[in-house]
PDB file of C-alpha atoms and ligand atoms in Angstrom:
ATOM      1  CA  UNK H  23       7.242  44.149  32.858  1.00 86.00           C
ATOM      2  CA  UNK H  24       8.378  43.563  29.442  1.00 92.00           C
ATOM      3  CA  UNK H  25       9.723  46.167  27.067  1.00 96.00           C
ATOM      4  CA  UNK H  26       8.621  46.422  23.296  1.00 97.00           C
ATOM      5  CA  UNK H  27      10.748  47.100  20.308  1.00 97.00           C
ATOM      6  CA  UNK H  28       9.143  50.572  20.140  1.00 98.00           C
ATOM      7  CA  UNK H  29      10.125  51.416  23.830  1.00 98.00           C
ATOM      8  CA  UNK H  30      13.207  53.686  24.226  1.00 98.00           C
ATOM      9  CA  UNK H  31      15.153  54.455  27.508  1.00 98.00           C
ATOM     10  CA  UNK H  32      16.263  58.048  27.900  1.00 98.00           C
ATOM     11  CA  UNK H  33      19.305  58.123  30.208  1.00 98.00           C
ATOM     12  CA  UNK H  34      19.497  62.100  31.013  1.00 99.00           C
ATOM     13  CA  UNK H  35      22.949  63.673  32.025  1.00 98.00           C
ATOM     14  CA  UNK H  36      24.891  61.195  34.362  1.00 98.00           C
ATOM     15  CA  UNK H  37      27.430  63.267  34.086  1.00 98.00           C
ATOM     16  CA  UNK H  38      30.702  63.664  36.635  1.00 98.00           C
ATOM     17  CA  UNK H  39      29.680  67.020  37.680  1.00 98.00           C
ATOM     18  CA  UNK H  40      25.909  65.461  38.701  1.00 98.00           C
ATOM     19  CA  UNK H  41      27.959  63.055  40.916  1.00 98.00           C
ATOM     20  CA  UNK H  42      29.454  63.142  44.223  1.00 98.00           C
ATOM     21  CA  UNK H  43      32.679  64.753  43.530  1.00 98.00           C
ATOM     22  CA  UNK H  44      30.943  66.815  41.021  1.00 98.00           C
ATOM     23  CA  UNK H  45      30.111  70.492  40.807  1.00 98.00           C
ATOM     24  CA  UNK H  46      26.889  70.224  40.911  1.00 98.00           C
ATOM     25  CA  UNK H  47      26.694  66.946  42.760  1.00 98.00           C
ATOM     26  CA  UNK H  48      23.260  64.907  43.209  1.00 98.00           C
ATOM     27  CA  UNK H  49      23.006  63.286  47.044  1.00 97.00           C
ATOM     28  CA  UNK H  50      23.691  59.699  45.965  1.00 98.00           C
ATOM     29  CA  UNK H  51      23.668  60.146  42.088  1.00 98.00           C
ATOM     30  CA  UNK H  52      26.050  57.800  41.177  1.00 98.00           C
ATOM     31  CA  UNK H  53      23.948  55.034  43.138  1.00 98.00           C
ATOM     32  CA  UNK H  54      21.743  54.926  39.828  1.00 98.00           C
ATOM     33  CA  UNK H  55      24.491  53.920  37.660  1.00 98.00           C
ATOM     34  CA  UNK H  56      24.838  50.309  38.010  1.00 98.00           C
ATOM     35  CA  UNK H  57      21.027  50.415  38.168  1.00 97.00           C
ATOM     36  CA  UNK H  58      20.780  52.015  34.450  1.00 98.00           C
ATOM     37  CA  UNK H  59      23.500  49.510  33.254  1.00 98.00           C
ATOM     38  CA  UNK H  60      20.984  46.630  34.293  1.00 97.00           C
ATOM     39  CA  UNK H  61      17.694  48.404  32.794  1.00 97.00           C
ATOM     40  CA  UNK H  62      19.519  49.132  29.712  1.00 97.00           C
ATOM     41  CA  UNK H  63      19.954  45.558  28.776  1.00 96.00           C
ATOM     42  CA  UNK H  64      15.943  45.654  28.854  1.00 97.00           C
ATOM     43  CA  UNK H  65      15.634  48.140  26.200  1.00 97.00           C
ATOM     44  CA  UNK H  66      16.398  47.598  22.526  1.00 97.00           C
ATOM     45  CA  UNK H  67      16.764  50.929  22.062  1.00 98.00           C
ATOM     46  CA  UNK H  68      18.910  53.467  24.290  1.00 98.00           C
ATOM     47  CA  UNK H  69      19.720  57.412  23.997  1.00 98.00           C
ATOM     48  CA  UNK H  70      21.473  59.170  26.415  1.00 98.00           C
ATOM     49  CA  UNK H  71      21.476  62.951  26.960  1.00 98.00           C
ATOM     50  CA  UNK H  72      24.730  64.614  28.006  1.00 98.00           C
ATOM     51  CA  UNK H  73      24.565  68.554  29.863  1.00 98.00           C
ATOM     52  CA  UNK H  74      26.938  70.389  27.797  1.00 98.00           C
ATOM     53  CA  UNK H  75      27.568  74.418  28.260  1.00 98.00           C
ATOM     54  CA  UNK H  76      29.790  76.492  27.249  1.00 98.00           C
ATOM     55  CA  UNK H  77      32.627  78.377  29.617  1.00 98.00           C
ATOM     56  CA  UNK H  78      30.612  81.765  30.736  1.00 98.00           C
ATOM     57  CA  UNK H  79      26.822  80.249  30.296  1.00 98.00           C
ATOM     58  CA  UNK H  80      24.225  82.283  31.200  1.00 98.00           C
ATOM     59  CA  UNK H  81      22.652  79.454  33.699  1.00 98.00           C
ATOM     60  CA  UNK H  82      26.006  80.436  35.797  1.00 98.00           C
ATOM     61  CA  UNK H  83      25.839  82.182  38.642  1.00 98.00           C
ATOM     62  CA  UNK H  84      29.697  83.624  38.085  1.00 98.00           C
ATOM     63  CA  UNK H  85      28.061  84.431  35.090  1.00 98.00           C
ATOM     64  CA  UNK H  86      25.943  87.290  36.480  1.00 97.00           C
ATOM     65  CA  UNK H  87      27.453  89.929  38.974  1.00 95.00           C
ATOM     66  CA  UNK H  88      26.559  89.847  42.665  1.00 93.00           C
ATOM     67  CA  UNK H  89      24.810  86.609  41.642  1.00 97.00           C
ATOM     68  CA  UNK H  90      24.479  83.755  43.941  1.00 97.00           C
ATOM     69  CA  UNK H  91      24.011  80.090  43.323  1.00 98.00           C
ATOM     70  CA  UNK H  92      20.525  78.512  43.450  1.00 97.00           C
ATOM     71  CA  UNK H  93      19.114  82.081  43.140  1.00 97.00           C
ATOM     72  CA  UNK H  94      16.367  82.189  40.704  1.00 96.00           C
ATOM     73  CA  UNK H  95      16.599  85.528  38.211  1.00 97.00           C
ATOM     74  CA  UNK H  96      14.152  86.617  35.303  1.00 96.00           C
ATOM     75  CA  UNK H  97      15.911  85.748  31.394  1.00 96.00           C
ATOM     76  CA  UNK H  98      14.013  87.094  28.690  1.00 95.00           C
ATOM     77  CA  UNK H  99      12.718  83.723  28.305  1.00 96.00           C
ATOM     78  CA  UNK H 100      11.642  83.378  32.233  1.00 96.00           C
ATOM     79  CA  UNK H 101      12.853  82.250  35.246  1.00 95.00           C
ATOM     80  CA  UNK H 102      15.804  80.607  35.683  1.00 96.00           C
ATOM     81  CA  UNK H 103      17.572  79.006  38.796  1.00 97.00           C
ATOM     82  CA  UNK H 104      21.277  80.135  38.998  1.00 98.00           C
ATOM     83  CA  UNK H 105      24.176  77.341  39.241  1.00 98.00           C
ATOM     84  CA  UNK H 106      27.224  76.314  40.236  1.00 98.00           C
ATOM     85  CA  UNK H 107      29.633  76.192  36.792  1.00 98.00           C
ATOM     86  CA  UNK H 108      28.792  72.874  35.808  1.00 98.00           C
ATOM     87  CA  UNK H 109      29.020  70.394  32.647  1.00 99.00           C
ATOM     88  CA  UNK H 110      31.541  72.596  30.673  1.00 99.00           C
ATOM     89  CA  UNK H 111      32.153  71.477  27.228  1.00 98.00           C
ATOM     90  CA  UNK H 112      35.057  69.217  26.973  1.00 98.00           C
ATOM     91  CA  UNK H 113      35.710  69.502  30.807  1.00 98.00           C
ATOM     92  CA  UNK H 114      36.098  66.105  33.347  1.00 98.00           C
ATOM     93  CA  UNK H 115      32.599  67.023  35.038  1.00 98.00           C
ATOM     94  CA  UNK H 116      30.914  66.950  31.622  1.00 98.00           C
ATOM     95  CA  UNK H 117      31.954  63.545  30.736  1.00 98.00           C
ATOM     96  CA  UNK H 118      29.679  60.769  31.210  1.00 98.00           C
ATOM     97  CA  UNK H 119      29.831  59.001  34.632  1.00 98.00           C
ATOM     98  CA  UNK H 120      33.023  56.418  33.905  1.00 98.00           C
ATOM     99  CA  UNK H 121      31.007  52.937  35.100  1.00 98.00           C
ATOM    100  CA  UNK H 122      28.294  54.456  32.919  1.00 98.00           C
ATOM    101  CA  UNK H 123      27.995  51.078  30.509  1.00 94.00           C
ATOM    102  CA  UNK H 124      25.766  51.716  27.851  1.00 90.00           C
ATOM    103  CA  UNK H 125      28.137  51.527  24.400  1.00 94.00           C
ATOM    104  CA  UNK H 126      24.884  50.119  22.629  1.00 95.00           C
ATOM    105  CA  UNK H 127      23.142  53.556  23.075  1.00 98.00           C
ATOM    106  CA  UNK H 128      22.463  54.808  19.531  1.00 98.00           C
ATOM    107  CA  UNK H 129      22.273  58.860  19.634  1.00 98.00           C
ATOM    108  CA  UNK H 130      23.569  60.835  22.335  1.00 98.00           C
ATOM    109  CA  UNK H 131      22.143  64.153  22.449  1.00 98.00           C
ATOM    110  CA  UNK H 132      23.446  67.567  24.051  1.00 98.00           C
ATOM    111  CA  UNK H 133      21.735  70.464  25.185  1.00 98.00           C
ATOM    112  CA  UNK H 134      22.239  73.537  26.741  1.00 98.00           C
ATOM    113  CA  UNK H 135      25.637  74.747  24.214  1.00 98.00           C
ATOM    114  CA  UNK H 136      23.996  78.072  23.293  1.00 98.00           C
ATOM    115  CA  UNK H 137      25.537  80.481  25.817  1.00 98.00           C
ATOM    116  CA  UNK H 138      22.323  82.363  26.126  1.00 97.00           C
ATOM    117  CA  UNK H 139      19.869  79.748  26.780  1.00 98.00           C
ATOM    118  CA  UNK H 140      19.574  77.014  29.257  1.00 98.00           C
ATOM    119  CA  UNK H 141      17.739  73.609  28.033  1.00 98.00           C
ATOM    120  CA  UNK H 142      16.346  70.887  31.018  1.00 98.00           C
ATOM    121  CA  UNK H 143      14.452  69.067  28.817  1.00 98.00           C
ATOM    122  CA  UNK H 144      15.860  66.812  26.349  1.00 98.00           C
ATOM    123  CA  UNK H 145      13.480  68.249  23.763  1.00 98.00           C
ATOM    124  CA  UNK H 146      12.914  71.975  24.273  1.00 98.00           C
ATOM    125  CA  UNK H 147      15.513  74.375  25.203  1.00 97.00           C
ATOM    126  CA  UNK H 148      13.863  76.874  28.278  1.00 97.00           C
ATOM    127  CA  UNK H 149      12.212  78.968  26.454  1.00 96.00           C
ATOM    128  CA  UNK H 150       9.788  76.004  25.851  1.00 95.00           C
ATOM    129  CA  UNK H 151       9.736  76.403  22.425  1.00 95.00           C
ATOM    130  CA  UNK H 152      13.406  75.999  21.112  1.00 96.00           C
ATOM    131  CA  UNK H 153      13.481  72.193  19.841  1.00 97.00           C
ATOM    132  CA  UNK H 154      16.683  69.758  20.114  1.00 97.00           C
ATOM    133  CA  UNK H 155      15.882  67.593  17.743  1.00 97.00           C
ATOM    134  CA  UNK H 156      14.833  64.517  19.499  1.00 98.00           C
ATOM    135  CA  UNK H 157      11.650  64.014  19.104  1.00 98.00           C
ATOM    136  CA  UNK H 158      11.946  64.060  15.364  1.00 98.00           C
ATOM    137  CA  UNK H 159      14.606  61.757  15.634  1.00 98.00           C
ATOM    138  CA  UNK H 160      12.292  59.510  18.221  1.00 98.00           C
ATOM    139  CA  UNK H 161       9.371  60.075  15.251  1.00 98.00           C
ATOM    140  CA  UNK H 162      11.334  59.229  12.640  1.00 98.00           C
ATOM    141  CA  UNK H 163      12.988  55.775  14.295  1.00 98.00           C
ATOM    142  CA  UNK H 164       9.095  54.722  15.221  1.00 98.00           C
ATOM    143  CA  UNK H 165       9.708  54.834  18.783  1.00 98.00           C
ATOM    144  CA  UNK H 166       6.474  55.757  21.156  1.00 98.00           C
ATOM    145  CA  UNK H 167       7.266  55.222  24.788  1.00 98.00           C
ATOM    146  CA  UNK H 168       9.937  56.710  26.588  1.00 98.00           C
ATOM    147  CA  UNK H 169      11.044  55.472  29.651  1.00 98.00           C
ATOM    148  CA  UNK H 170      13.169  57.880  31.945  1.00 98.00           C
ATOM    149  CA  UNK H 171      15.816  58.054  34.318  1.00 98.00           C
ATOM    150  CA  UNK H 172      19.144  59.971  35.956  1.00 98.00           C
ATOM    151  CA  UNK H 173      19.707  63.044  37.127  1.00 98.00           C
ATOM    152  CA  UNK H 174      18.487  65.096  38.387  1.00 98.00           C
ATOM    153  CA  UNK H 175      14.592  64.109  38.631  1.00 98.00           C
ATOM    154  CA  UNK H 176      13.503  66.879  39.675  1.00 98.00           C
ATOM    155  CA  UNK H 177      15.063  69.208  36.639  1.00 98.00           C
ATOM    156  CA  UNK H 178      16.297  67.653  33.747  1.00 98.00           C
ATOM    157  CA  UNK H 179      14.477  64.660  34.148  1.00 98.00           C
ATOM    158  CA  UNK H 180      11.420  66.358  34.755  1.00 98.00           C
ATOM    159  CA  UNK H 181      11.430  68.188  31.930  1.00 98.00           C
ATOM    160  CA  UNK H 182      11.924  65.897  28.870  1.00 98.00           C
ATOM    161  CA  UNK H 183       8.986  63.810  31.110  1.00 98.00           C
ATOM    162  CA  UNK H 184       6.724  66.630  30.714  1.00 98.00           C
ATOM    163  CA  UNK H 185       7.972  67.518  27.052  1.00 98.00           C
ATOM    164  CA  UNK H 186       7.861  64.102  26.238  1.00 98.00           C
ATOM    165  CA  UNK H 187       3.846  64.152  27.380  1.00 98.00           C
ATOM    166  CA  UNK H 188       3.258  67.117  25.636  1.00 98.00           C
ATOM    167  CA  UNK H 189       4.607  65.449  22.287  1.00 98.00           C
ATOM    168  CA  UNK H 190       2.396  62.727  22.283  1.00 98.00           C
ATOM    169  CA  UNK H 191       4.788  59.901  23.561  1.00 98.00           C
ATOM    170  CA  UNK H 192       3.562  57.287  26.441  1.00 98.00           C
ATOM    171  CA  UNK H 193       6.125  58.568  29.408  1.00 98.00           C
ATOM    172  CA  UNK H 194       7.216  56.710  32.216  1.00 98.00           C
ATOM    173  CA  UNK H 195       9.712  57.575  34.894  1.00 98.00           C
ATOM    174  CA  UNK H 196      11.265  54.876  36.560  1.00 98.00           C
ATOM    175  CA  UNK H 197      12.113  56.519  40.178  1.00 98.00           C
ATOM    176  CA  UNK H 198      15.143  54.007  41.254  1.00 98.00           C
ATOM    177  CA  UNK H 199      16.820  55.140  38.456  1.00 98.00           C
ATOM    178  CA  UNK H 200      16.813  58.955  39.182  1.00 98.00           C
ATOM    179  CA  UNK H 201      18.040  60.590  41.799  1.00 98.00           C
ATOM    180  CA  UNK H 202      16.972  64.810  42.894  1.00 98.00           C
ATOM    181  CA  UNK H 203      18.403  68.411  43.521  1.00 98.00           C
ATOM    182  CA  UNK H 204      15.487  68.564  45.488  1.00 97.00           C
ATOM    183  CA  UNK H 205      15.630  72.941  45.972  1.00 95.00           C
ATOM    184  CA  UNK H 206      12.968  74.258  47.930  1.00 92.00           C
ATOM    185  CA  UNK H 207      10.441  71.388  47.087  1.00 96.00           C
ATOM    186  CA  UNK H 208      11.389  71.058  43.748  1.00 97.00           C
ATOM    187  CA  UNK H 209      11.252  67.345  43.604  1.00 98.00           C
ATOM    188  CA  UNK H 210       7.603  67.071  45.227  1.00 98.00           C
ATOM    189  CA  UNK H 211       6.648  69.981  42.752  1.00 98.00           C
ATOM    190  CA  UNK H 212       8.105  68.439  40.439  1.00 98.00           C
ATOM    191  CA  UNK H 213       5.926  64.858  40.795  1.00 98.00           C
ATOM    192  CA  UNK H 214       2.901  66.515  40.591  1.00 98.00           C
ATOM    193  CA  UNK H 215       3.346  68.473  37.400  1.00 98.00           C
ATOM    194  CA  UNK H 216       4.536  64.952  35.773  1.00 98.00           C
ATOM    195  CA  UNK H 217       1.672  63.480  37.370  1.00 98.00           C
ATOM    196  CA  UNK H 218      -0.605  66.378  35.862  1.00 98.00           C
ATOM    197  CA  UNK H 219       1.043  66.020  32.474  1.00 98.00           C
ATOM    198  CA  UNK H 220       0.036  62.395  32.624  1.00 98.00           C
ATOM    199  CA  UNK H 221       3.646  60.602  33.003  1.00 98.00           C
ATOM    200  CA  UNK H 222       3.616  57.234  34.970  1.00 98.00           C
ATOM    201  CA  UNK H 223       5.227  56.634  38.175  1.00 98.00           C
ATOM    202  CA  UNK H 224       7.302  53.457  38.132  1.00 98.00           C
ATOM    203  CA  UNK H 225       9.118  52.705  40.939  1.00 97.00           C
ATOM    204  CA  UNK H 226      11.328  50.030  39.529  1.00 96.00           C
ATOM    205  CA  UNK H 227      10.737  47.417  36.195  1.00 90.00           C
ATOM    206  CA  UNK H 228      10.490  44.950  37.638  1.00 79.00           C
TER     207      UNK H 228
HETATM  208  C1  LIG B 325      20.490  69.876  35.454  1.00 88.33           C
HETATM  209  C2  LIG B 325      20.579  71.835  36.630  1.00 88.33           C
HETATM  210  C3  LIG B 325      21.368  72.411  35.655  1.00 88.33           C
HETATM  211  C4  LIG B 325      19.990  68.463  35.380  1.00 88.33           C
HETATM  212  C5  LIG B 325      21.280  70.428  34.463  1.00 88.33           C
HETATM  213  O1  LIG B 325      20.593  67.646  34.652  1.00 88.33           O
HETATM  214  O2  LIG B 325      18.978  68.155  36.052  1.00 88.33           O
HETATM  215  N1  LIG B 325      20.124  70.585  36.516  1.00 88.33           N
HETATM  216  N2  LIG B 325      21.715  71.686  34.582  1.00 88.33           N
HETATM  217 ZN1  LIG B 326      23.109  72.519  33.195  1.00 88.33          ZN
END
């Protein structure tokens, strides 16, 4: 398949702390690494998205008393699943996984630094509504299809597919590039709302 000057790839949060090792570590997330260093060099455009929360966030479970993580609780804004401390500003686990080899990548963006609000999606923070920024930016640059990967597919990744839909862009997830939590069925939930939302299923560019 060939890529068009419009086409962007969206690298979400291959981060330490989604790695094993990490905090919050993805069964075999650092396997898509060398596999988004190769796909980059496809794309003439690149943007990664980087998980970065403050100390105390409310996505925490320390962050809530008698809290447990991967419990799901009700935030004004709706539910949210409970985690492990993860992706702290500044912090080891928040950097960027270190074979991660994309220096061309023109914006990076981060999400999730208001200590109130959670944000999956690269585009709207969780209360749906609260915009990042990026698709403006995408709008403004002329780009119109996003293709996806990294972690996790069945949150973040799912997510900005979804939001990306929902804006208008041509979506496409390219699976061997992602990797899942997988909570409960989250990743097979999680295919069919993408597929519902009209996002492509690629397994690999090839
Ligand atoms: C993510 C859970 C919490 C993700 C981020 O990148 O998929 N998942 N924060
Ligand atoms: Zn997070």
């Amino acid at each position: 398949m060939d890529t068009l000057p419009s086409d962007l790839l969206l690298v979400i949060d291959v981060q330490n702390d989604f790695c094993p090792g990490g905090t919050l570590a993805v069964a075999d997330g650092d396997a898509v690494v060398p596999m988004i260093n190769r796909l980059a060099q496809r794309f003439a455009h690149v943007v990664l998205t980087q998980d970065w929360h403050p100390a105390g966030h409310s996505s925490f479970a320390t962050s809530h008393p008698d809290a447990a993580p991967f419990q799901t609780i009700t935030m004004d804004y709706g539910p949210q699943t409970l985690w492990p401390d993860h992706c702290v500003q500044g912090s080891a686990g928040a950097a960027f996984h270190p074979q991660l080899a994309i220096e061309r990548a023109e914006l990076i963006i981060r999400k999730g630094f208001r200590r109130e609000i959670d944000s999956y999606s690269a585009f709207y923070e969780n209360d749906r509504h609260t915009p990042t920024g990026l698709a403006g930016y995408l709008r403004e640059r002329g780009l119109k299809r996003i293709f996806l990967v990294g972690l996790a597919t069945d949150y973040c990744v799912h997510y900005s597919a979804v939001d990306a839909r929902r804006l208008g862009f041509e979506t496409v997830v390219i699976e061997a590039g992602c990797r899942a939590i997988d909570l409960a069925g989250s990743l097979a939930s999680a295919w069919t709302s993408m597929r519902d939302a009209g996002v492509q299923r690629l397994a690999d560019l090839s």
